[in-house]
Short mmCIF file of C-alpha atoms in Angstrom, two decimals:
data_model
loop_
_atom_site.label_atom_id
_atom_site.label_comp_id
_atom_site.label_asym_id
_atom_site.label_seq_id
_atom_site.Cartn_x
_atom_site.Cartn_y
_atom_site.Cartn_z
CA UNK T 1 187.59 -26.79 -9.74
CA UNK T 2 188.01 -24.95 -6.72
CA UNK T 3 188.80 -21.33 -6.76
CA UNK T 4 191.57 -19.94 -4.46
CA UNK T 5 191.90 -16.66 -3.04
CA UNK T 6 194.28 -15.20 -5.42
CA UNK T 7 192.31 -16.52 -8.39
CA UNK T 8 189.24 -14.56 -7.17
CA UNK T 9 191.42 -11.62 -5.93
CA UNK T 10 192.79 -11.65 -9.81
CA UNK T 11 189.11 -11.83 -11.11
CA UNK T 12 187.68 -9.13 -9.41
CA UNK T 13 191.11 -6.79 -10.19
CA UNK T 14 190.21 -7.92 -14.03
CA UNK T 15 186.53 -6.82 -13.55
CA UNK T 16 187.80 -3.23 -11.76
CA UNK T 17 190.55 -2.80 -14.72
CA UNK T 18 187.16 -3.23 -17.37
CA UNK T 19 184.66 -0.98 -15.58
CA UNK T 20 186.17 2.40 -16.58
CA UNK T 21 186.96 0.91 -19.68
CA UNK T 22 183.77 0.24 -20.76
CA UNK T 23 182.53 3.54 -18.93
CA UNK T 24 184.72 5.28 -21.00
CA UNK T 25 183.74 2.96 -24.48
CA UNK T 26 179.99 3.69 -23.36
CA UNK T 27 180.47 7.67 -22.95
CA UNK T 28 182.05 7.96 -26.15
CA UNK T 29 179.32 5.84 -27.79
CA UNK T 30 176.75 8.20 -26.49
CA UNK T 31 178.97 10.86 -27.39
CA UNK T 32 178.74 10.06 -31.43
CA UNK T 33 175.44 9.05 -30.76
CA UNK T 34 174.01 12.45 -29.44
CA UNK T 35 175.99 14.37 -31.69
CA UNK T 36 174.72 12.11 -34.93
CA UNK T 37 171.12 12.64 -33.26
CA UNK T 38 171.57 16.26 -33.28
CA UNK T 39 172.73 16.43 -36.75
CA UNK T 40 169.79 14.58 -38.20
CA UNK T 41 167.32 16.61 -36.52
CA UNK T 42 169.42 19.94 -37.59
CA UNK T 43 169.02 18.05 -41.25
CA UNK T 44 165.25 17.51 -40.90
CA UNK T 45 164.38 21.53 -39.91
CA UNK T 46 166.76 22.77 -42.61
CA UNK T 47 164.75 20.95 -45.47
CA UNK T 48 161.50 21.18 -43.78
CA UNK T 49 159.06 22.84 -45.95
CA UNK T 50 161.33 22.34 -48.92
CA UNK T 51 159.99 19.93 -52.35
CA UNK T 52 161.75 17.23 -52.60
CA UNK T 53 160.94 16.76 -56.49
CA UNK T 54 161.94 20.56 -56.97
CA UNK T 55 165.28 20.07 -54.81
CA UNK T 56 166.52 17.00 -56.82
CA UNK T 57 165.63 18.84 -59.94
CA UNK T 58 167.73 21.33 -59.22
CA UNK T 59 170.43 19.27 -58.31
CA UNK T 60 170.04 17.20 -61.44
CA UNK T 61 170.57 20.57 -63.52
CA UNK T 62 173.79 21.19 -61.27
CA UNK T 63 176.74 21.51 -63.71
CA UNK T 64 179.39 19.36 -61.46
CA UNK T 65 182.53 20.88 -63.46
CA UNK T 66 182.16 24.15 -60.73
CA UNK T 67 182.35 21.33 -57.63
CA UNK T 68 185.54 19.89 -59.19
CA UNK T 69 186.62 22.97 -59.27
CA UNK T 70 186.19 23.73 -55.66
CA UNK T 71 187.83 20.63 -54.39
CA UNK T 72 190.88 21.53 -56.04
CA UNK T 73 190.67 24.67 -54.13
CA UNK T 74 190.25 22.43 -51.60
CA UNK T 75 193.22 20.40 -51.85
CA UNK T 76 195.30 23.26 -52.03
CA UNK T 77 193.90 24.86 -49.00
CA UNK T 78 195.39 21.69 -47.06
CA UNK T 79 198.68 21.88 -48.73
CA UNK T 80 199.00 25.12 -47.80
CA UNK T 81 197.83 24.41 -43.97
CA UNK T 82 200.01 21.45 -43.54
CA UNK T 83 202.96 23.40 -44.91
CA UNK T 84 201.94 26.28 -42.36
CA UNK T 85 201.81 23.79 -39.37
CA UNK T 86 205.27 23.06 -40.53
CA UNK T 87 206.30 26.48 -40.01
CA UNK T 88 204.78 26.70 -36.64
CA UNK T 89 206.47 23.70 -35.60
CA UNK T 90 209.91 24.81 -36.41
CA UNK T 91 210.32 27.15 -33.79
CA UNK T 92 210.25 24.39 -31.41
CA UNK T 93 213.39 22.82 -32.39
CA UNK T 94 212.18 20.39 -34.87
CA UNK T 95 211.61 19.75 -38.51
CA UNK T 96 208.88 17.56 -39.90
CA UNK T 97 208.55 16.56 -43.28
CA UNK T 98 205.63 17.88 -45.52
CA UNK T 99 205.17 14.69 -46.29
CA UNK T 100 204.50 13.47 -43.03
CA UNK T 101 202.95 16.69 -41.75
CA UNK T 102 200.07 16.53 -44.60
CA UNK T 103 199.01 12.91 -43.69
CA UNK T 104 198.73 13.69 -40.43
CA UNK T 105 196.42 16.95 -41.09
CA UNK T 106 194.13 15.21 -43.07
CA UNK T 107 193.74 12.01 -40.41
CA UNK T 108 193.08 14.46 -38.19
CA UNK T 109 190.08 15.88 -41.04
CA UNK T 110 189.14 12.31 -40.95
CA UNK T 111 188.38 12.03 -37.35
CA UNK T 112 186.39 14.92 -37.15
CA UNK T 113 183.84 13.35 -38.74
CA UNK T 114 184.19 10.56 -36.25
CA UNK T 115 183.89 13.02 -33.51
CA UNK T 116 184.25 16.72 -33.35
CA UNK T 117 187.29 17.93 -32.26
CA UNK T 118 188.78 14.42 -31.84
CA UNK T 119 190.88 15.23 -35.05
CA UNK T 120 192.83 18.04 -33.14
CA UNK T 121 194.40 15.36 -30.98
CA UNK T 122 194.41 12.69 -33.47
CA UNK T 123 196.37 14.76 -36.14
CA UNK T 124 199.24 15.52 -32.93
CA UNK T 125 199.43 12.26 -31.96
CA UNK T 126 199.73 10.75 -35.27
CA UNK T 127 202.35 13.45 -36.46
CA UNK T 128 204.28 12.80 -32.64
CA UNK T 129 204.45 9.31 -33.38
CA UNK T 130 206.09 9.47 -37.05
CA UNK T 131 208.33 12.33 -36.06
CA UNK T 132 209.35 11.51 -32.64
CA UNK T 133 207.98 15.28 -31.04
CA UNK T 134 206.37 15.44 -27.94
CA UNK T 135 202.10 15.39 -28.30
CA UNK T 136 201.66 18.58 -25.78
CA UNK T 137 203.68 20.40 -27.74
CA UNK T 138 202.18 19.71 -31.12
CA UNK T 139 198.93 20.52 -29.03
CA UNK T 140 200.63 23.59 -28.77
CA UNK T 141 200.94 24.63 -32.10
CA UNK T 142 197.29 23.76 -32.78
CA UNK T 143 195.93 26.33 -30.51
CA UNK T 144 198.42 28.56 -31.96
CA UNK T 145 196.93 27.76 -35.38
CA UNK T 146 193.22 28.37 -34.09
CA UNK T 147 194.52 31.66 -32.70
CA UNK T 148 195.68 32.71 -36.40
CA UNK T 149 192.54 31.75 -38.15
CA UNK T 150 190.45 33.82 -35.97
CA UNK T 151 192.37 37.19 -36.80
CA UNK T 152 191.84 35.86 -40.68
CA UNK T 153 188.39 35.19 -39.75
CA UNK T 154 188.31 38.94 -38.32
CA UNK T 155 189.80 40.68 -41.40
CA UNK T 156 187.47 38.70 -43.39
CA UNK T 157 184.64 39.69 -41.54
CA UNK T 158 185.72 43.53 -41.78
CA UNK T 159 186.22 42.85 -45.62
CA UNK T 160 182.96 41.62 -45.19
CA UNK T 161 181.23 44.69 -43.62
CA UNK T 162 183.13 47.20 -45.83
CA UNK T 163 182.65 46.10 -49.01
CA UNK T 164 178.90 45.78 -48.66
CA UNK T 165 177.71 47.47 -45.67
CA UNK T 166 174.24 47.99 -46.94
CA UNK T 167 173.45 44.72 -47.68
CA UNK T 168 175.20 42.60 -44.90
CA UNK T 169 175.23 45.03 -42.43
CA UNK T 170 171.30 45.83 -42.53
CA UNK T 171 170.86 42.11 -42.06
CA UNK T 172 172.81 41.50 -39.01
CA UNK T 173 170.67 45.09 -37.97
CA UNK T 174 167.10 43.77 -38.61
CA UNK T 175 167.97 40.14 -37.80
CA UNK T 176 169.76 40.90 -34.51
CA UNK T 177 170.57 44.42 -33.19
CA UNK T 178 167.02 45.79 -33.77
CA UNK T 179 164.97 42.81 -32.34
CA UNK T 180 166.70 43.56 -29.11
CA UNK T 181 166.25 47.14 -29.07
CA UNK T 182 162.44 47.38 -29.81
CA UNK T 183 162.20 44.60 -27.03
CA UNK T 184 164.17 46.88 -24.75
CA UNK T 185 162.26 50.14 -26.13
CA UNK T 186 158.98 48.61 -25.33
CA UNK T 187 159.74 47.65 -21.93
CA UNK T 188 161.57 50.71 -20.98
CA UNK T 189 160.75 53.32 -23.56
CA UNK T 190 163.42 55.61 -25.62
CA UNK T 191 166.22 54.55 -27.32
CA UNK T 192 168.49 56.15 -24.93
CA UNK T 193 167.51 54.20 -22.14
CA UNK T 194 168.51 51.39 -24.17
CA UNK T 195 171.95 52.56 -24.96
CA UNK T 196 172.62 53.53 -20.62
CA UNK T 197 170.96 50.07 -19.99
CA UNK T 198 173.47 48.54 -21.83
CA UNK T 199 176.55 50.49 -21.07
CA UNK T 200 175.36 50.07 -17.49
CA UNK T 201 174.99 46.57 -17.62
CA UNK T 202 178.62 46.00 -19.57
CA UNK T 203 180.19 48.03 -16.46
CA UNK T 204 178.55 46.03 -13.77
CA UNK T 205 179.46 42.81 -15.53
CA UNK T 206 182.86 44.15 -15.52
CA UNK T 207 183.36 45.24 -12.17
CA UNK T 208 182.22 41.62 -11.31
CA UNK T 209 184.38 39.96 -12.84
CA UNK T 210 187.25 42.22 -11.71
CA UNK T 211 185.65 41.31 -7.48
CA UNK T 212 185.22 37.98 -8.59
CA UNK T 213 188.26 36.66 -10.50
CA UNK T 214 189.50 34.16 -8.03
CA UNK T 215 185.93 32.44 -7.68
CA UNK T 216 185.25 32.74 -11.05
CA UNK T 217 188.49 29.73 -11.95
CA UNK T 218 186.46 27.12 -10.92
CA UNK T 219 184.02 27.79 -13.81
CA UNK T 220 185.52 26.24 -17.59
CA UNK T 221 184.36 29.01 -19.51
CA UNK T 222 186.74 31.45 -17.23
CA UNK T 223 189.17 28.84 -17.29
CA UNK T 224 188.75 28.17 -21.23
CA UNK T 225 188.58 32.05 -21.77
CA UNK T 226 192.50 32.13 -20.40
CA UNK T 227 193.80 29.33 -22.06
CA UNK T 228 192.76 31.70 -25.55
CA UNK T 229 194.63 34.68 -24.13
CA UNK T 230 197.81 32.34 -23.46
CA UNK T 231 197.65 31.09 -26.98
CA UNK T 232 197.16 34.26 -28.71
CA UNK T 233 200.21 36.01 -26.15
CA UNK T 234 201.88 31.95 -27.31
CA UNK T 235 200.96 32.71 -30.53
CA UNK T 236 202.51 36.39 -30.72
CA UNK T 237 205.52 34.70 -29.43
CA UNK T 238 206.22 31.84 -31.82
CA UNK T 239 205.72 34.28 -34.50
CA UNK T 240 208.34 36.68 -33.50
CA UNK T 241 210.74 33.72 -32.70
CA UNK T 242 209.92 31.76 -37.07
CA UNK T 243 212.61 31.87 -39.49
CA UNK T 244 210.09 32.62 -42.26
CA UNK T 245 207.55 34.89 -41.18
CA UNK T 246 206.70 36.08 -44.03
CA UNK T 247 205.88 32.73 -45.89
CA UNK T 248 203.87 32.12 -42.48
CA UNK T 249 201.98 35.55 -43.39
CA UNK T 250 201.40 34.13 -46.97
CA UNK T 251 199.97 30.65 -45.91
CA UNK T 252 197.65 32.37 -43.44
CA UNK T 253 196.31 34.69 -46.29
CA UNK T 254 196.51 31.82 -49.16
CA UNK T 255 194.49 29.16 -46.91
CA UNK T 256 191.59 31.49 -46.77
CA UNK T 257 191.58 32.65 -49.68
CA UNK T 258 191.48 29.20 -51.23
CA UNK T 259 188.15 28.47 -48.58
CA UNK T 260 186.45 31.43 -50.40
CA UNK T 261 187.33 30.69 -53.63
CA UNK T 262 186.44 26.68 -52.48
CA UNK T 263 182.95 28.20 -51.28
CA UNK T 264 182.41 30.63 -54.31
CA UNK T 265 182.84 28.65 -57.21
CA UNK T 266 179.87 26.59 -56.37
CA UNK T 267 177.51 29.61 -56.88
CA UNK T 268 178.21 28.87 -60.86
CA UNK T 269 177.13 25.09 -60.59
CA UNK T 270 173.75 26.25 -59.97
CA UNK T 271 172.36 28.77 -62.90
CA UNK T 272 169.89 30.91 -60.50
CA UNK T 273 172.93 31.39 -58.11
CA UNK T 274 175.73 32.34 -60.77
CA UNK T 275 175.58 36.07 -60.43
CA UNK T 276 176.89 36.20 -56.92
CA UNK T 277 180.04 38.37 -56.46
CA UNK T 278 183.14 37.23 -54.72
CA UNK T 279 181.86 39.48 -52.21
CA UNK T 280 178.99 37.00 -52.05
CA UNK T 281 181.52 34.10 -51.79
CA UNK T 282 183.08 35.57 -48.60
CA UNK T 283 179.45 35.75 -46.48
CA UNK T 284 179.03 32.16 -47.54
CA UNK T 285 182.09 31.35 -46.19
CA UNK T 286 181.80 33.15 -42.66
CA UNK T 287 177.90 31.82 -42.54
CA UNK T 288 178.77 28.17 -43.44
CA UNK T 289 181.69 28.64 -40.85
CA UNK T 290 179.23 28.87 -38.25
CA UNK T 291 177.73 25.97 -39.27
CA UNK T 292 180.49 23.85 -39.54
CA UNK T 293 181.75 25.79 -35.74
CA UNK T 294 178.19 24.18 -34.23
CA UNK T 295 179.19 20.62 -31.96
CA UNK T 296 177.86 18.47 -34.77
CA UNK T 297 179.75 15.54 -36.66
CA UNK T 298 181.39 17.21 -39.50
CA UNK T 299 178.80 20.15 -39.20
CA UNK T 300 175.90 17.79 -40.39
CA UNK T 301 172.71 20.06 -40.59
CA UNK T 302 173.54 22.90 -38.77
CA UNK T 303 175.70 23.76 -42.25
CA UNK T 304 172.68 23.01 -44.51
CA UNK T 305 170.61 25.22 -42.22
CA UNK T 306 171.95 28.35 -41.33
CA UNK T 307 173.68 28.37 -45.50
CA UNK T 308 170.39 28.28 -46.94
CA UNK T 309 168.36 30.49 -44.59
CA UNK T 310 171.38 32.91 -45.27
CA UNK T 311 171.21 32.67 -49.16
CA UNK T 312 166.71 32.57 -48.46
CA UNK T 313 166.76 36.16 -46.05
CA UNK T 314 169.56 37.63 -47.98
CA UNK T 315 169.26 37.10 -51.71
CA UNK T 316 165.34 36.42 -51.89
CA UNK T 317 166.44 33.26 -53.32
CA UNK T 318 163.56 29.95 -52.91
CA UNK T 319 164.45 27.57 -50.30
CA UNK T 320 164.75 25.25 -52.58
CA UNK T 321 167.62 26.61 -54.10
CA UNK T 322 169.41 27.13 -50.85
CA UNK T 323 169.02 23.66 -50.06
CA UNK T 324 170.75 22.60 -53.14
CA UNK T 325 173.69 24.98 -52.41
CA UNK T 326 174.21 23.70 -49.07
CA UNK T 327 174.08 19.98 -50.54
CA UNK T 328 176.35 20.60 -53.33
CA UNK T 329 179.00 22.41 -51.25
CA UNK T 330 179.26 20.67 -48.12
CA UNK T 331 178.72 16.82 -49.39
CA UNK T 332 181.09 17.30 -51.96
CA UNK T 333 183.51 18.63 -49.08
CA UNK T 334 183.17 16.11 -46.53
CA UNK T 335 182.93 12.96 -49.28
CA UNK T 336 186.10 14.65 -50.44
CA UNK T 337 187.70 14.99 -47.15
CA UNK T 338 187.03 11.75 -45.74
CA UNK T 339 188.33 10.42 -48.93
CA UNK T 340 192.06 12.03 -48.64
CA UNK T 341 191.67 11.53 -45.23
CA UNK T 342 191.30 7.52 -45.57
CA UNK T 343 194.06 7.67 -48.20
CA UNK T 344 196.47 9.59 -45.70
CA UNK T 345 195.19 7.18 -42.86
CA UNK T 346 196.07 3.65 -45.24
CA UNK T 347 199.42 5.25 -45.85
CA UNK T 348 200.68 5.73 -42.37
CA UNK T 349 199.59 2.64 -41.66
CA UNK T 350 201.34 1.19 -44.03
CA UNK T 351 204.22 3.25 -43.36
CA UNK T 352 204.52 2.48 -39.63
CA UNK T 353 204.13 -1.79 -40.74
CA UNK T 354 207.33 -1.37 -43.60
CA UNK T 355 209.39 0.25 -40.44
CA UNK T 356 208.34 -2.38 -37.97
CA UNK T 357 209.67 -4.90 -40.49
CA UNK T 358 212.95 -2.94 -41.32
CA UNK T 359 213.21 -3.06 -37.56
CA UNK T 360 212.70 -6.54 -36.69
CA UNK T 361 215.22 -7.26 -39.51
CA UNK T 362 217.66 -4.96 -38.11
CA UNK T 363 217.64 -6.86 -35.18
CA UNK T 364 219.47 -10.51 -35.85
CA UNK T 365 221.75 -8.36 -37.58
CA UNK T 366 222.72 -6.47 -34.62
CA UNK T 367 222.81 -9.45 -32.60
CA UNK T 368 224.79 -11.52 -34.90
CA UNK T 369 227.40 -8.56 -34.66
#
């Protein structure tokens, strides 16, 4: 068979359509890849060192009515969020159902573990699609969201501080503020010089950035940086424009307080951790926050790590023990989310095929008439 122009022109427009494709397939491949990579090797120094036989006993002796317990703190947590995403929403002229709103959230859980992050525009999408709202402006409300949780994040963190100072507030001292002074001390002698240093340096960075603002847009961290000031002035601004601000006030408080209780009730599954305070509970949450913050599927490892170093430099408590912890809280978490998350996921899906069918048999109706 001989090939004419336009069948060769059409073959190599085929093969141009496919390269970015599969650039784009590859990158993300890599992308999951990497991140699963640096997971494992995040799991492999966080239960370095630790005995396996010792860690599994403990487990074994785990009493798994406190980890039921915590996913039902859980579940509530994402009621609560989806019915605060509602409220955020509102301002914006429309009105999603919970119902709706809910499945979306927790597709957007599911994804995560797919890819960080990737939830975040999964959960809009999925939620534009069902309710007819525009994507960017669902994107909207997320940052809006994120902007929210950090000021919880801060008032828990000053919670934190205040209610035991002595304890939390001499670690972050010896484990970070000290280190950096003795360095400085022994390089430059005194204290004081350490303090003018410092001040010194803050006001030159300062006055560079001030010089230096234009330049400094092409960089994504300046860029990034902005786009957080716009959502938290956006942020300020939806509130003040909600119906119910109050109930918006209450979800804020209520999710959070359902993630400590969520992260405290474990303590009691495990009989050599069951005399930690709620106190306690809240510096598991913010240090297990910082795990799951790391770029890592689902926080893989870099939890498990820096929760069980915490409860090992903290507490005095063995390794092993802080292993178990970690295992017991975020496992039962993530096997949990990805569960409601697949349920959710099967739903819609089922959802969107029963309205394609209502709509195809809409249509020799219509045509009939």
């Amino acid at each position: 068979m001989i090939q004419t122009r336009g069948d060769l022109s059409g073959h190599h427009d085929q093969q141009n359509h496919l390269i970015p494709v599969l650039k784009k397939t590859l990158s993300q491949i890599l992308k999951v890849a990497g991140f699963l990579a640096l997971g494992i090797l995040l799991l492999y120094f966080a239960f370095r060192g630790i005995a396996l036989d010792s860690l599994l006993e403990t487990l074994r002796e785990a009493n798994f009515w406190w980890i039921g317990l915590s996913l039902v703190f859980a579940l509530i947590a994402f009621l609560s969020r989806a019915r605060r995403w509602v409220l955020l929403i509102e301002p914006l002229g429309y009105s999603p159902s919970f119902r709706n709103t809910y499945h979306s959230l927790m597709v957007g859980y599911l994804f995560n573990y797919a890819l960080p992050r990737l939830g975040e525009v999964t959960r809009c999408v999925t939620l534009g699609k069902k309710e007819k709202i525009p994507v960017d402006s669902l994107i909207g409300t997320v940052i809006m969201e994120r902007v929210f949780d950090l000021i919880m994040l801060l008032l828990i963190l000053l919670v934190l501080l205040v209610g035991r100072m002595e304890k939390f507030g001499a670690f972050f001292s010896e484990q970070v503020i000290m280190p950096l002074q003795q360095k400085f001390e022994g390089t430059f002698g005194g204290a004081l010089l350490f303090w003018l240093l410092f001040a010194g340096s803050l006001a030159i960075v300062l006055m560079l950035l001030y010089f230096y603002r234009k330049r400094l847009d092409h960089f994504i961290v300046v860029r990034k940086s902005r786009d957080i000031i716009k959502g938290i002035i956006g942020g300020l601004k939806t509130f003040y424009q909600m119906k119910h601000k109050w109930e918006f006030v209450f979800h804020s408080f209520f999710i959070w307080f359902n993630y400590i209780m969520m992260t405290w009730v474990v303590v009691f599954a495990l009989r050599e951790t069951s005399h930690l305070t709620f106190i306690d509970g809240i510096f598991l949450l913010v240090v297990g926050g910082l795990g799951m913050a790391a770029p890592v599927t689902g926080g893989f490892g870099a939890y498990h790590w820096i929760t069980s170093r915490g409860l090992v430099y903290v507490y005095g408590l063995p390794l092993e023990l802080g292993g178990a912890y970690a295992i017991l809280t975020h496992e039962s978490n993530s096997l949990f989310t990805i569960l409601l998350g697949a349920v959710s996921y099967t739903l819609i899906l089922l959802s969107r095929k029963k309205e394609s069918l209502n709509v195809s048999e809409d249509s020799p109706t219509k045509a009939e008439a």
